[in-house]
Short mmCIF file of C-alpha atoms (C1' of nucleotides) in Angstrom, two decimals:
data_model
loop_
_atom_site.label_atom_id
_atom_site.label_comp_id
_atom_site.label_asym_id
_atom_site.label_seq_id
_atom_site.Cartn_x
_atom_site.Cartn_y
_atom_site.Cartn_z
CA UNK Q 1 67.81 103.75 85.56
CA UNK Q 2 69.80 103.08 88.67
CA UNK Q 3 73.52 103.23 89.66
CA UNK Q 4 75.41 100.16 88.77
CA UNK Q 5 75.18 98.54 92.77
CA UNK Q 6 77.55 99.87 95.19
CA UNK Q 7 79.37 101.85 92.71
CA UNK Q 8 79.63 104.94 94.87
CA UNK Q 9 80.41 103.13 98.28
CA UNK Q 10 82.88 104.29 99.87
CA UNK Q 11 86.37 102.55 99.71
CA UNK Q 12 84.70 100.88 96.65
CA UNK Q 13 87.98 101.50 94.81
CA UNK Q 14 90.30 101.53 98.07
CA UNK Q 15 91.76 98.05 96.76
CA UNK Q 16 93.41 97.61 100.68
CA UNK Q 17 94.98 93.90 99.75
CA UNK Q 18 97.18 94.97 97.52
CA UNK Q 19 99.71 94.51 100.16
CA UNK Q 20 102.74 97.26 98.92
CA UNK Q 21 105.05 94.59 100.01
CA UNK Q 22 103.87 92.46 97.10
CA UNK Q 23 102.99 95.83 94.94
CA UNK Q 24 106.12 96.62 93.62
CA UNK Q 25 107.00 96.33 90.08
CA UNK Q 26 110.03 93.87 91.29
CA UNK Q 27 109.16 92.26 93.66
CA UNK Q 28 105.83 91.53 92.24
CA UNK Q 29 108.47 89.76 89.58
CA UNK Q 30 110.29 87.95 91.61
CA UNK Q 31 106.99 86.35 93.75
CA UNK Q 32 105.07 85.36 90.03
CA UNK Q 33 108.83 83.68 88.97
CA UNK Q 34 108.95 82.04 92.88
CA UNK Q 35 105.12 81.17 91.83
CA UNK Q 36 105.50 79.43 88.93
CA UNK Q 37 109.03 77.73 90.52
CA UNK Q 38 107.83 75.76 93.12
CA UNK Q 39 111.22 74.07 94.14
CA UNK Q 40 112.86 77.62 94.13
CA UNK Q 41 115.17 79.51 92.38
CA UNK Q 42 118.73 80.71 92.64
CA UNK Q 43 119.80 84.17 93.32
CA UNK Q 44 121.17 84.34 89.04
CA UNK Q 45 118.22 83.10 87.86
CA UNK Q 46 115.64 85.42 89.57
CA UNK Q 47 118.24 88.54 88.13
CA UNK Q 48 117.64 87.58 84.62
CA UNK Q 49 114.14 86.59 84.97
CA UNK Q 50 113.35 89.97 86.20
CA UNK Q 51 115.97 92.12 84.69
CA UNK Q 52 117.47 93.18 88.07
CA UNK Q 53 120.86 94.53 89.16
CA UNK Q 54 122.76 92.12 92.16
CA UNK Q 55 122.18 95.55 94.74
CA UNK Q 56 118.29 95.42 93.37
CA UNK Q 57 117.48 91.89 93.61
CA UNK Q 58 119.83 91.63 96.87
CA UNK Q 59 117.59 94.65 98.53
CA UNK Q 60 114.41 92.84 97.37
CA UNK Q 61 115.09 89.61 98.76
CA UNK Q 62 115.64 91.06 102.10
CA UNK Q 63 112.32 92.63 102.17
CA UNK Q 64 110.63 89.39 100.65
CA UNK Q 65 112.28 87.69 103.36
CA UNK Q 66 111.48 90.01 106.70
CA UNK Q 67 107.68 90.20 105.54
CA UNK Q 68 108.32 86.36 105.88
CA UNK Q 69 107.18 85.80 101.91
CA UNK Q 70 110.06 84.15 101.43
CA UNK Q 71 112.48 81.32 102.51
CA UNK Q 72 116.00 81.98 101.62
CA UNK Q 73 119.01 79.02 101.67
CA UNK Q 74 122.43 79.34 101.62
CA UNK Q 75 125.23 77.25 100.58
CA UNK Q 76 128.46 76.79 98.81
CA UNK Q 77 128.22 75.11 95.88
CA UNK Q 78 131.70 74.16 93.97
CA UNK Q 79 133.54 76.58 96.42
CA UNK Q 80 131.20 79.64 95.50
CA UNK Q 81 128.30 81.15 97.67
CA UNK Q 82 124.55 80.06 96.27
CA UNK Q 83 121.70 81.23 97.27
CA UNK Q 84 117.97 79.58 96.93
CA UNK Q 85 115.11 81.29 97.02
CA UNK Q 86 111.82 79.89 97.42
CA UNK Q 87 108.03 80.79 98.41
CA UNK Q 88 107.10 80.18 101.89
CA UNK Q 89 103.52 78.69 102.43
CA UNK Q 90 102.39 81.68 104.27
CA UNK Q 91 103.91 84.22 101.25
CA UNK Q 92 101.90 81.25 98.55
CA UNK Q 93 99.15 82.70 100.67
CA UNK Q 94 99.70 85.99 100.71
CA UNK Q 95 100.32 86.11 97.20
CA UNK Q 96 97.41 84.56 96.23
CA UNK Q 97 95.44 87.15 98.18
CA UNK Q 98 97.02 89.99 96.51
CA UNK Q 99 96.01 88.34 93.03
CA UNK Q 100 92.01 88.12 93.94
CA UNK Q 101 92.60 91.80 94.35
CA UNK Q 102 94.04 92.51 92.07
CA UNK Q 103 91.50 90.30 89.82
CA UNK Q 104 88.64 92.69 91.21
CA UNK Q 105 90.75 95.84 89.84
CA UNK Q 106 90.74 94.32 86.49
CA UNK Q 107 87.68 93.32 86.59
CA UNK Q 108 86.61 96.66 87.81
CA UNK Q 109 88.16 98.27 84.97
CA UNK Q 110 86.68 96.32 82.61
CA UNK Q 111 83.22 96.11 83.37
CA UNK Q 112 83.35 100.03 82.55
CA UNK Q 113 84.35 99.07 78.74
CA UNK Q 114 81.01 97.05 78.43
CA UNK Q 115 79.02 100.22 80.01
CA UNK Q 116 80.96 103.30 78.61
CA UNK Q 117 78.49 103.59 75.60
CA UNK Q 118 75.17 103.87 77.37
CA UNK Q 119 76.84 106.31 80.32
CA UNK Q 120 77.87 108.74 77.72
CA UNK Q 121 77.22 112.05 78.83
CA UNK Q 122 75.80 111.11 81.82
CA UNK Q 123 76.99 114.13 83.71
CA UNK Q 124 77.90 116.60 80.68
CA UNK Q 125 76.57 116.90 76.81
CA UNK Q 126 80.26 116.69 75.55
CA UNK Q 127 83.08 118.47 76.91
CA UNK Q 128 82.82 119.99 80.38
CA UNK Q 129 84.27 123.53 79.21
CA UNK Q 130 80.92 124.39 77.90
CA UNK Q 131 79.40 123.75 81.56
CA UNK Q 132 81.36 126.39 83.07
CA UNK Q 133 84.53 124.16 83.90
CA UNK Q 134 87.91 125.39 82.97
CA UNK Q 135 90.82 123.52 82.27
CA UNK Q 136 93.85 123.19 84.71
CA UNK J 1 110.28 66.50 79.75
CA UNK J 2 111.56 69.64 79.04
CA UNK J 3 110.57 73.20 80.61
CA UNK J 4 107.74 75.29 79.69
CA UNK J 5 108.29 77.03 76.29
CA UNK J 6 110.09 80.35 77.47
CA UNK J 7 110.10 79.79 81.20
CA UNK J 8 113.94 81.22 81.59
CA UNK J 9 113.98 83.32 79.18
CA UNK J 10 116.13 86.89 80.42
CA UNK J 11 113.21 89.80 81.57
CA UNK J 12 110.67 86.86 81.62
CA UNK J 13 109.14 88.36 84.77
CA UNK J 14 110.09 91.84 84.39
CA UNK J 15 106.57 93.46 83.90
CA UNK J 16 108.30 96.24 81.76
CA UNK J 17 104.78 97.59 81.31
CA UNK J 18 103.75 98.29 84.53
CA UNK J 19 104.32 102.14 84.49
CA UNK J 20 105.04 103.37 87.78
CA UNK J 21 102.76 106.39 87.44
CA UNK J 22 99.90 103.58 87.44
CA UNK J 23 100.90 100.99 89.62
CA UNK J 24 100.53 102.87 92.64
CA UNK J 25 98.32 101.61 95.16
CA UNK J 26 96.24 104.85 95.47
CA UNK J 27 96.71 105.79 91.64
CA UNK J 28 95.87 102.61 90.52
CA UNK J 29 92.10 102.78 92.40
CA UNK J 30 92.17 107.23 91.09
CA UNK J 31 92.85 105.16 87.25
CA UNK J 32 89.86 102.41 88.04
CA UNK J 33 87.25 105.08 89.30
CA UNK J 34 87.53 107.28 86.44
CA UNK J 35 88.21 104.24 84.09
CA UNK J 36 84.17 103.13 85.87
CA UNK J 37 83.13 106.59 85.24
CA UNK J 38 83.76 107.97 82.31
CA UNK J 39 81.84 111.17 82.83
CA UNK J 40 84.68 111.83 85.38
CA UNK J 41 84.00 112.16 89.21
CA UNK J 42 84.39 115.35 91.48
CA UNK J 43 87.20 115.34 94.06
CA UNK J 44 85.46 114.05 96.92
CA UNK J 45 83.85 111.37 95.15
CA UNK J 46 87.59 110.33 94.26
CA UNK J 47 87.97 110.90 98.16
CA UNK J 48 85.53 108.65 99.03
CA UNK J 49 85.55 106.17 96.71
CA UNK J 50 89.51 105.69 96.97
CA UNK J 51 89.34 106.55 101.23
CA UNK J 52 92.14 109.28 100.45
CA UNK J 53 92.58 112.07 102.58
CA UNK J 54 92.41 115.44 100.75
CA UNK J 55 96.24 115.96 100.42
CA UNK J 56 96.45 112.66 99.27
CA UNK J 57 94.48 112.75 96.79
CA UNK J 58 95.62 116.14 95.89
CA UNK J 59 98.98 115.20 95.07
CA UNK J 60 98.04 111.93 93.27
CA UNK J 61 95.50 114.13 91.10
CA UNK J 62 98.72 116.17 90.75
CA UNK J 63 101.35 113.22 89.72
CA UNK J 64 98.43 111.68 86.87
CA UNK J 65 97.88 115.27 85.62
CA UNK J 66 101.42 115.77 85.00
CA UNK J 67 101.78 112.32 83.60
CA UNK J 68 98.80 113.07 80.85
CA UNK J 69 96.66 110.44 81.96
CA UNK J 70 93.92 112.72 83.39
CA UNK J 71 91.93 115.87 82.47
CA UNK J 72 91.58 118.22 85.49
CA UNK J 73 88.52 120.88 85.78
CA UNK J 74 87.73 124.21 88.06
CA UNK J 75 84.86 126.02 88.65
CA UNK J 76 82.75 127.38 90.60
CA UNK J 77 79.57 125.44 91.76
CA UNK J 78 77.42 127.26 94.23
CA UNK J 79 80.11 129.58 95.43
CA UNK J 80 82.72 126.73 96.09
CA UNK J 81 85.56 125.54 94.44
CA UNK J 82 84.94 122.29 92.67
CA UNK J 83 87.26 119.98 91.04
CA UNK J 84 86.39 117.40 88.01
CA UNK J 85 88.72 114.77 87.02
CA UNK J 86 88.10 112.52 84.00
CA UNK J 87 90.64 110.02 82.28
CA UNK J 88 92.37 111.74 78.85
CA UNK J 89 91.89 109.45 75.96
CA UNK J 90 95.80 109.09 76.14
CA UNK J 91 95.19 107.96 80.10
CA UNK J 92 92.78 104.84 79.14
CA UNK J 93 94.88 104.06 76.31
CA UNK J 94 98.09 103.50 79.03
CA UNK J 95 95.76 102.46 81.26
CA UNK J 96 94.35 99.44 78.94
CA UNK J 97 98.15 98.45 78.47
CA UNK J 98 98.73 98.58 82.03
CA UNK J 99 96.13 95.97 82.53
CA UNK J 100 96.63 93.97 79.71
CA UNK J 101 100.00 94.02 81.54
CA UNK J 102 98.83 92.84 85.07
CA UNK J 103 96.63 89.97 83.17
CA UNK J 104 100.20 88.86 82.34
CA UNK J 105 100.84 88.80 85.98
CA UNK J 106 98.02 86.80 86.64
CA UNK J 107 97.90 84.57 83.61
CA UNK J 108 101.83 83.25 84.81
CA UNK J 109 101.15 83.16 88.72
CA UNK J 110 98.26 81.46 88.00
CA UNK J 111 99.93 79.27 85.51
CA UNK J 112 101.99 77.95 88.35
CA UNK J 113 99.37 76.31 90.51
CA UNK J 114 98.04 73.83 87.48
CA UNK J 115 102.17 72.83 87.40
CA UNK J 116 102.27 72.68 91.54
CA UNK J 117 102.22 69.21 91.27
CA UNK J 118 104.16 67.94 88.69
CA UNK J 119 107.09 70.19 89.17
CA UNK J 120 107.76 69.02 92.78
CA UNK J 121 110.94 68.36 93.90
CA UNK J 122 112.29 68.92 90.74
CA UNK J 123 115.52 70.38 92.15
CA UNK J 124 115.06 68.79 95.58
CA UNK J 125 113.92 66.13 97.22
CA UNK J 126 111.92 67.59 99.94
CA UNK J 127 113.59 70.67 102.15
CA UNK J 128 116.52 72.07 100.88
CA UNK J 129 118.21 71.55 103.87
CA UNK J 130 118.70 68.13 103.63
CA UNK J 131 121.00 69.24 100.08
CA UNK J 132 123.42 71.05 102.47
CA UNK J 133 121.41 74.40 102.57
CA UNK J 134 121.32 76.44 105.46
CA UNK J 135 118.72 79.16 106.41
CA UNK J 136 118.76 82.42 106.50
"C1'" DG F 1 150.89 87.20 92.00
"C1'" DA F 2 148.21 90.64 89.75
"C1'" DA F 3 143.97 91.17 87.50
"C1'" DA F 4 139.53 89.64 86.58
"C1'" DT F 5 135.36 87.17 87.74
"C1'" DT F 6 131.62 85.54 90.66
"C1'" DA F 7 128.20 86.23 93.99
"C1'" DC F 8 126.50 88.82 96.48
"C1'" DT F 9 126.01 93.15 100.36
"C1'" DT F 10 126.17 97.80 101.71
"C1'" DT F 11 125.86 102.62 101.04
"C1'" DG F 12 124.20 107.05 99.38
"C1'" DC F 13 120.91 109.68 97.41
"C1'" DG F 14 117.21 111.28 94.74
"C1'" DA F 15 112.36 110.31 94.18
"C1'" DT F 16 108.02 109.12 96.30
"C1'" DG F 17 104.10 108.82 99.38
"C1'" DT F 18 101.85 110.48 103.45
"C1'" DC F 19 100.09 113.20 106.88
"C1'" DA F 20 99.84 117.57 109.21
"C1'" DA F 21 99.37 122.16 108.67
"C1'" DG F 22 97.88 126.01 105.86
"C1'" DT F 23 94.66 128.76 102.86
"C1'" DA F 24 90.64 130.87 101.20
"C1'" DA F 25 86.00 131.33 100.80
"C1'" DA F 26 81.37 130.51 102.55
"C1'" DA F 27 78.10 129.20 106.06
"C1'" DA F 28 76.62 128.83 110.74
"C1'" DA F 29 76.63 130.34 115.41
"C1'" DG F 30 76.28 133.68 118.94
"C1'" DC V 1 78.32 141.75 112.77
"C1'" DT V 2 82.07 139.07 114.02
"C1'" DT V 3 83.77 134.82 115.56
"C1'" DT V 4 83.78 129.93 114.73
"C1'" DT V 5 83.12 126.11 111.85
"C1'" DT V 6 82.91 123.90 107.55
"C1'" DT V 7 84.18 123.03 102.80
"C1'" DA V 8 87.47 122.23 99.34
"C1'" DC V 9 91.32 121.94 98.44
"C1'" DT V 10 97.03 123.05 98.45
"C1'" DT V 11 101.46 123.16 100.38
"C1'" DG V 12 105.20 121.64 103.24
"C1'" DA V 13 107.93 118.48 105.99
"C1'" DC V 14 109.31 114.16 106.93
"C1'" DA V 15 110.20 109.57 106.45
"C1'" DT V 16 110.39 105.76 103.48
"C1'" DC V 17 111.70 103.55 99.24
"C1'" DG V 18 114.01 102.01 95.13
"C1'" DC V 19 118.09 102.06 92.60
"C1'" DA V 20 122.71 102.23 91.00
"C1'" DA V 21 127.35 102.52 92.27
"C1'" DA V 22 130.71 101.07 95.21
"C1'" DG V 23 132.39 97.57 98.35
"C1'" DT V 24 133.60 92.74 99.93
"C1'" DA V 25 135.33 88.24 99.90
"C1'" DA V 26 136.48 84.24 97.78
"C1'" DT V 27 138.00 82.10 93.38
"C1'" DT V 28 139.93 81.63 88.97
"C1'" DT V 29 142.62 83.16 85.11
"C1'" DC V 30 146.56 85.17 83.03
#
DNA sequence: GAAATTACTTTGCGATGTCAAGTAAAAAAG
DNA sequence: CTTTTTTACTTGACATCGCAAAGTAATTTC
């Protein structure tokens, strides 16, 4: 039996759209809460959605904002400094690009569930150490 | 009508399980290879596979080693060094959580686009601007 | 009017990722 | 046979990044 197709090409497993602006445990956070808030959120709610310190969140928002993601408003609301964030159309984009990637990793990694049985041992009987490998 | 069950709930969009060691652009494709082979694959099939360069790869090899979620093997095949890497049973366990993790991430982004319409201009009417935000 | 709170921003630093350079052995070239 | 090239990595240096602590500025409470 043959290879499963294009399983050995290269880059096969490169996964280039996962854009590291987006790939970051917080910030990924704060685009999926901006994602599911389409009118936008304010800069206390995205800290306890995502369980972020002010410096964190403050930090992220920046780089959200210079990789144009996302929009950022400022006011003063009852005498006190509010800021909105919301989703720009181009970062909706974007984001939705780095999900269909990140779709085809976990569907990469699943399809090998359904095939682990029958490539048991494909390469070695059972552990390698009794091919001449050593650990380490 | 009131919000989604949970919507605002603190660390809603934390991602608490996305262990750093995985979600690593470059790691994260290493994890998915040897997740799709389960046999393991030689360094320069990671190389290829992932696009890596050597010292790359070395030091990721290096960081998953360290972190328990791989096996690492030597020997010598043919006179040449040669390097076998296979997930430990420990590694697809994390791993599985991991992406049970990131099919969070999906499952809520995606949640967001069936709400798009409904939800719009919940908090404004149509630019915040025209509420007395300012840019920037 | 001093202290505390709110809503952030800035700073400092340790950790991380990346590429270039280095190593060691074998193979190929001359 | 010895110099160069190739293979298969490893190590080192640098620059970037994320994070928490400290800082700021206005407001409110005591």
């Amino acid at each position: 039996m043959s290879e499963r197709r294009d399983e050995k090409e290269e880059g096969r497993f490169a996964y280039e759209g996962l854009d590291r602006v987006m790939h970051e445990k917080a910030r990924l956070g704060i685009m999926t809460s901006l994602a599911t808030h389409q009118e936008g959120l304010l800069f206390n709610e995205l800290k306890e959605l995502c369980s972020l310190t002010d410096g964190n969140l403050s930090r992220h928002i920046q780089v959200l904002q210079e990789a144009g993601l996302i929009e950022v408003w400022k006011r003063f609301q009852d005498r006190r400094p509010q800021t909105l964030c919301r989703l720009s159309p181009e970062g909706r984009k974007r984001f939705i690009s780095y999900l269909e990637e990140m779709e085809r990793v976990l569907k990469d990694a699943y399809s090998a569930q359904a095939n682990e049985a029958k490539k048991k041992s494909a390469r070695f009987l059972k552990n390698p150490d009794i091919q001449g490998w050593t650990p380490a």
